Coordinates of C-alpha atoms in Angstrom, one line a residue:
A208 CA 0.1 0.0 0.0
P209 CA 1.4 3.6 -0.8
T210 CA 2.4 5.5 2.2
R211 CA 1.3 9.2 1.1
A212 CA -1.7 10.4 -0.5
Q213 CA -1.7 10.5 -4.3
T214 CA -3.1 13.8 -5.7
R215 CA -4.3 14.6 -9.1
L216 CA -5.5 17.8 -10.6
R217 CA -7.6 18.7 -13.6
R218 CA -9.0 21.8 -14.9
G219 CA -12.5 22.4 -13.6
S220 CA -14.9 22.3 -16.6
E221 CA -18.0 23.1 -14.4
R222 CA -16.8 26.1 -13.1
P223 CA -14.5 28.4 -15.0
G224 CA -11.0 29.4 -13.2
T225 CA -11.5 26.4 -10.7
L226 CA -9.4 23.4 -9.9
I227 CA -10.9 19.9 -9.2
C228 CA -8.5 18.1 -6.6
L229 CA -9.2 14.3 -6.6
L230 CA -7.5 13.1 -3.2
L231 CA -6.9 9.3 -3.2
S232 CA -6.1 8.3 0.5
P233 CA -4.4 5.1 1.6
I234 CA -6.2 3.0 4.4
R235 CA -3.1 2.8 6.4
T236 CA -0.4 5.3 7.0
K237 CA 1.2 6.9 9.8
R238 CA 1.6 10.1 8.0
P239 CA -1.3 12.5 8.2
T240 CA -3.1 12.3 4.7
M241 CA -6.1 14.6 3.4
S242 CA -9.3 13.2 4.4
F243 CA -12.1 15.4 5.6
C244 CA -14.8 15.3 8.5
D245 CA -18.3 14.4 7.6
R246 CA -19.6 16.5 10.3
C247 CA -17.5 20.1 10.0
G248 CA -15.6 19.5 6.8
S249 CA -12.0 20.1 8.5
L250 CA -9.1 17.8 7.8
Y251 CA -8.5 14.5 9.6
K252 CA -5.1 13.8 11.4
V253 CA -3.7 10.3 11.9
E254 CA -2.4 10.1 15.5
E255 CA -1.7 7.4 18.1
A256 CA -4.9 6.2 20.0
S257 CA -5.4 6.8 23.6
G258 CA -8.0 6.6 26.3
A259 CA -11.5 6.1 25.2
A260 CA -10.2 6.4 21.5
A261 CA -8.4 3.3 21.7
A262 CA -11.6 1.2 21.3
I263 CA -12.0 2.5 17.9
A264 CA -8.4 2.4 16.8
V265 CA -6.7 0.3 14.0
D266 CA -3.2 -0.9 14.7
G267 CA -3.3 1.7 17.4
L268 CA -4.1 4.8 15.2
V269 CA -7.2 6.8 14.9
A270 CA -8.5 9.9 12.9
R271 CA -9.1 13.0 14.8
C272 CA -10.7 15.7 13.1
T273 CA -8.7 19.3 13.4
G274 CA -12.1 21.3 13.3
C275 CA -14.5 19.6 15.9
N276 CA -12.0 17.1 17.5
R277 CA -14.3 14.0 16.7
C278 CA -12.2 10.6 16.7
E279 CA -13.0 8.2 13.9
N280 CA -11.9 4.8 13.1
V281 CA -9.0 5.4 10.5
R282 CA -10.4 2.8 7.6
A283 CA -13.8 4.8 8.1
A284 CA -12.2 8.2 7.8
F285 CA -9.9 7.3 4.9
D286 CA -11.9 4.7 3.1
K287 CA -14.1 7.2 1.2
G288 CA -12.6 6.4 -2.5
V289 CA -12.4 9.7 -4.5
M290 CA -13.5 13.0 -3.2
E291 CA -13.8 16.3 -5.2
S292 CA -13.0 19.9 -4.0
F293 CA -13.3 22.7 -5.9
S294 CA -10.8 25.6 -5.4
T295 CA -9.1 28.9 -7.1
S296 CA -5.5 28.0 -7.8
D297 CA -4.4 30.8 -5.0
T298 CA -6.9 29.3 -2.3
F299 CA -5.6 25.8 -3.4
L300 CA -1.8 26.8 -2.8
F301 CA -2.7 28.6 0.5
K302 CA -4.7 25.7 2.0
Y303 CA -2.6 22.7 0.7
G304 CA 1.1 24.1 -0.1
I305 CA 0.9 22.5 -3.4
E306 CA 1.6 24.5 -6.8
P307 CA -1.4 23.5 -8.9
M308 CA -0.5 22.2 -12.2
N309 CA -2.2 21.5 -15.4
P310 CA -2.3 17.7 -16.9
D311 CA 0.6 18.4 -19.2
G312 CA 2.7 19.5 -16.4
S313 CA 2.9 23.0 -16.9
K314 CA 1.8 25.7 -14.1
F315 CA -1.9 26.6 -13.7
G316 CA -2.3 30.1 -14.9
A317 CA 0.7 29.9 -17.2
V318 CA 0.7 32.6 -19.9
K319 CA -1.3 30.7 -22.3
D320 CA -4.2 30.5 -19.8
V321 CA -4.0 34.0 -18.7
T322 CA -5.4 37.0 -20.6
R323 CA -3.9 40.4 -19.4
E324 CA -6.0 43.2 -19.3
R325 CA -4.0 46.6 -19.3
A326 CA -4.6 50.1 -19.3
V327 CA -4.2 51.7 -22.9
V328 CA -2.6 55.0 -23.8
D329 CA -3.2 56.9 -27.1
E330 CA 0.4 56.6 -28.4
K331 CA 1.8 55.2 -31.6
C332 CA 4.3 52.3 -31.5
P333 CA 7.9 53.3 -32.6
K334 CA 8.4 50.0 -34.4
C335 CA 5.0 49.2 -36.4
S336 CA 3.4 52.8 -36.0
H337 CA 0.2 51.0 -34.2
K338 CA -2.1 53.6 -32.3
G339 CA -2.8 52.5 -28.8
L340 CA -0.6 50.9 -26.6
N341 CA -0.6 48.9 -23.4
F342 CA 1.0 50.1 -20.4
Y343 CA 1.7 49.4 -16.8
T344 CA 3.9 50.5 -14.2
M345 CA 6.6 49.3 -11.7
Q346 CA 8.7 51.0 -9.0
L347 CA 12.2 49.8 -10.0
R348 CA 14.1 52.6 -8.3
S349 CA 14.3 54.1 -4.8
V350 CA 11.0 55.1 -3.5
D351 CA 11.8 58.9 -3.7
E352 CA 12.1 58.7 -7.6
G353 CA 9.3 58.0 -10.1
Q354 CA 8.1 54.7 -11.6
T355 CA 9.0 53.0 -14.8
V356 CA 6.3 52.9 -17.3
F357 CA 6.3 49.8 -19.7
Y358 CA 4.5 49.9 -22.8
E359 CA 3.7 46.9 -25.1
C360 CA 2.2 47.2 -28.6
P361 CA -0.8 44.6 -29.2
K362 CA 0.0 44.4 -32.6
C363 CA 3.5 43.6 -33.1
G364 CA 4.5 42.5 -29.3
H365 CA 7.2 45.5 -29.2
T366 CA 8.0 46.3 -25.7
F367 CA 10.0 49.5 -24.5
S368 CA 10.1 51.6 -21.0
Q369 CA 10.4 55.1 -20.0
N370 CA 11.4 56.5 -16.7
N371 CA 9.2 59.1 -15.0

Protein backbone atom coordinates (compact mmCIF):
# COMPACT_ATOMS: atom_id res chain seq x y z
CA ALA A 1 0.00 0.00 0.00
CA PRO A 2 1.26 3.53 -0.70
CA THR A 3 2.49 5.54 2.26
CA ARG A 4 1.26 8.98 1.19
CA ALA A 5 -1.80 10.42 -0.49
CA GLN A 6 -1.72 10.60 -4.25
CA THR A 7 -3.10 13.83 -5.70
CA ARG A 8 -4.20 14.46 -9.26
CA LEU A 9 -5.37 17.79 -10.59
CA ARG A 10 -7.48 18.58 -13.61
CA ARG A 11 -9.03 21.77 -14.84
CA GLY A 12 -12.61 22.31 -13.64
CA SER A 13 -14.97 22.52 -16.59
CA GLU A 14 -18.01 22.98 -14.36
CA ARG A 15 -16.76 26.29 -12.94
CA PRO A 16 -14.34 28.41 -15.02
CA GLY A 17 -11.15 29.33 -13.19
CA THR A 18 -11.36 26.45 -10.71
CA LEU A 19 -9.39 23.29 -10.09
CA ILE A 20 -10.71 19.88 -9.21
CA CYS A 21 -8.51 18.09 -6.73
CA LEU A 22 -8.93 14.32 -6.63
CA LEU A 23 -7.58 12.98 -3.37
CA LEU A 24 -6.83 9.27 -3.29
CA SER A 25 -6.06 8.38 0.31
CA PRO A 26 -4.50 5.12 1.49
CA ILE A 27 -6.13 3.14 4.28
CA ARG A 28 -3.02 2.50 6.37
CA THR A 29 -0.51 5.20 7.06
CA LYS A 30 1.35 6.79 9.93
CA ARG A 31 1.59 10.12 8.12
CA PRO A 32 -1.27 12.60 7.97
CA THR A 33 -3.14 12.46 4.67
CA MET A 34 -6.04 14.48 3.32
CA SER A 35 -9.47 13.28 4.30
CA PHE A 36 -12.32 15.48 5.47
CA CYS A 37 -14.71 15.24 8.42
CA ASP A 38 -18.34 14.51 7.47
CA ARG A 39 -19.57 16.68 10.34
CA CYS A 40 -17.59 19.95 9.96
CA GLY A 41 -15.54 19.55 6.74
CA SER A 42 -12.13 20.00 8.41
CA LEU A 43 -9.12 17.76 7.76
CA TYR A 44 -8.52 14.56 9.68
CA LYS A 45 -5.15 14.01 11.30
CA VAL A 46 -3.81 10.49 11.98
CA GLU A 47 -2.48 10.06 15.51
CA GLU A 48 -1.78 7.43 18.16
CA ALA A 49 -4.92 6.26 19.96
CA SER A 50 -5.23 6.98 23.66
CA GLY A 51 -7.98 6.78 26.27
CA ALA A 52 -11.50 6.11 24.99
CA ALA A 53 -10.33 6.41 21.37
CA ALA A 54 -8.34 3.15 21.76
CA ALA A 55 -11.61 1.20 21.40
CA ILE A 56 -12.02 2.29 17.75
CA ALA A 57 -8.31 2.27 16.85
CA VAL A 58 -6.89 0.30 13.94
CA ASP A 59 -3.29 -0.78 14.60
CA GLY A 60 -3.17 1.78 17.43
CA LEU A 61 -4.16 4.69 15.18
CA VAL A 62 -7.25 6.91 15.00
CA ALA A 63 -8.28 9.80 12.77
CA ARG A 64 -8.94 12.98 14.76
CA CYS A 65 -10.75 15.94 13.16
CA THR A 66 -8.75 19.18 13.40
CA GLY A 67 -11.98 21.21 13.55
CA CYS A 68 -14.46 19.50 15.90
CA ASN A 69 -11.94 17.12 17.58
CA ARG A 70 -14.09 14.08 16.70
CA CYS A 71 -12.28 10.71 16.64
CA GLU A 72 -13.06 8.16 13.97
CA ASN A 73 -11.81 4.76 12.92
CA VAL A 74 -8.93 5.22 10.45
CA ARG A 75 -10.54 2.92 7.88
CA ALA A 76 -13.88 4.75 8.09
CA ALA A 77 -12.19 8.16 7.79
CA PHE A 78 -9.91 7.34 4.86
CA ASP A 79 -11.79 4.63 2.99
CA LYS A 80 -14.05 7.09 1.19
CA GLY A 81 -12.68 6.61 -2.30
CA VAL A 82 -12.32 9.63 -4.56
CA MET A 83 -13.36 13.01 -3.21
CA GLU A 84 -13.61 16.23 -5.18
CA SER A 85 -13.07 19.73 -3.86
CA PHE A 86 -13.32 22.96 -5.83
CA SER A 87 -10.91 25.84 -5.30
CA THR A 88 -9.20 28.71 -7.11
CA SER A 89 -5.47 28.22 -7.71
CA ASP A 90 -4.53 30.85 -5.09
CA THR A 91 -6.74 29.29 -2.41
CA PHE A 92 -5.49 25.80 -3.30
CA LEU A 93 -1.84 26.87 -2.89
CA PHE A 94 -2.66 28.57 0.44
CA LYS A 95 -4.66 25.61 1.83
CA TYR A 96 -2.53 22.69 0.72
CA GLY A 97 0.91 24.15 -0.01
CA ILE A 98 0.93 22.41 -3.41
CA GLU A 99 1.55 24.34 -6.63
CA PRO A 100 -1.44 23.56 -8.90
CA MET A 101 -0.45 22.07 -12.27
CA ASN A 102 -2.20 21.44 -15.56
CA PRO A 103 -2.45 17.82 -16.77
CA ASP A 104 0.43 18.46 -19.22
CA GLY A 105 2.73 19.44 -16.33
CA SER A 106 2.70 23.21 -16.91
CA LYS A 107 1.81 25.57 -14.09
CA PHE A 108 -1.88 26.41 -13.72
CA GLY A 109 -2.40 30.01 -14.78
CA ALA A 110 0.63 30.04 -17.09
CA VAL A 111 0.79 32.67 -19.84
CA LYS A 112 -1.23 30.60 -22.30
CA ASP A 113 -4.15 30.43 -19.80
CA VAL A 114 -4.13 34.05 -18.63
CA THR A 115 -5.28 37.04 -20.62
CA ARG A 116 -3.75 40.28 -19.40
CA GLU A 117 -6.01 43.29 -19.31
CA ARG A 118 -3.90 46.44 -19.17
CA ALA A 119 -4.63 50.10 -19.49
CA VAL A 120 -4.35 51.58 -22.99
CA VAL A 121 -2.69 54.88 -23.87
CA ASP A 122 -3.29 56.73 -27.16
CA GLU A 123 0.33 56.66 -28.42
CA LYS A 124 1.96 55.17 -31.53
CA CYS A 125 4.28 52.16 -31.49
CA PRO A 126 7.81 53.24 -32.54
CA LYS A 127 8.25 49.96 -34.45
CA CYS A 128 5.00 49.44 -36.41
CA SER A 129 3.18 52.80 -35.85
CA HIS A 130 0.08 51.04 -34.43
CA LYS A 131 -1.96 53.52 -32.39
CA GLY A 132 -2.94 52.36 -28.90
CA LEU A 133 -0.30 50.86 -26.58
CA ASN A 134 -0.88 48.79 -23.46
CA PHE A 135 1.00 50.07 -20.44
CA TYR A 136 1.78 49.22 -16.82
CA THR A 137 4.05 50.71 -14.17
CA MET A 138 6.58 49.28 -11.73
CA GLN A 139 8.65 50.84 -8.97
CA LEU A 140 12.15 49.70 -9.97
CA ARG A 141 14.17 52.58 -8.52
CA SER A 142 14.23 54.03 -5.03
CA VAL A 143 11.01 55.21 -3.41
CA ASP A 144 11.78 58.92 -3.79
CA GLU A 145 12.10 58.57 -7.60
CA GLY A 146 9.32 58.05 -10.14
CA GLN A 147 7.97 54.77 -11.46
CA THR A 148 9.10 53.06 -14.66
CA VAL A 149 6.35 52.88 -17.29
CA PHE A 150 6.38 49.85 -19.61
CA TYR A 151 4.61 50.02 -22.97
CA GLU A 152 3.65 47.02 -25.10
CA CYS A 153 2.23 47.07 -28.62
CA PRO A 154 -0.73 44.66 -28.95
CA LYS A 155 -0.08 44.33 -32.71
CA CYS A 156 3.65 43.55 -32.99
CA GLY A 157 4.51 42.79 -29.33
CA HIS A 158 7.27 45.45 -29.17
CA THR A 159 8.01 46.42 -25.55
CA PHE A 160 9.85 49.48 -24.31
CA SER A 161 10.08 51.49 -21.09
CA GLN A 162 10.27 55.09 -19.96
CA ASN A 163 11.43 56.44 -16.59
CA ASN A 164 9.17 59.10 -15.07
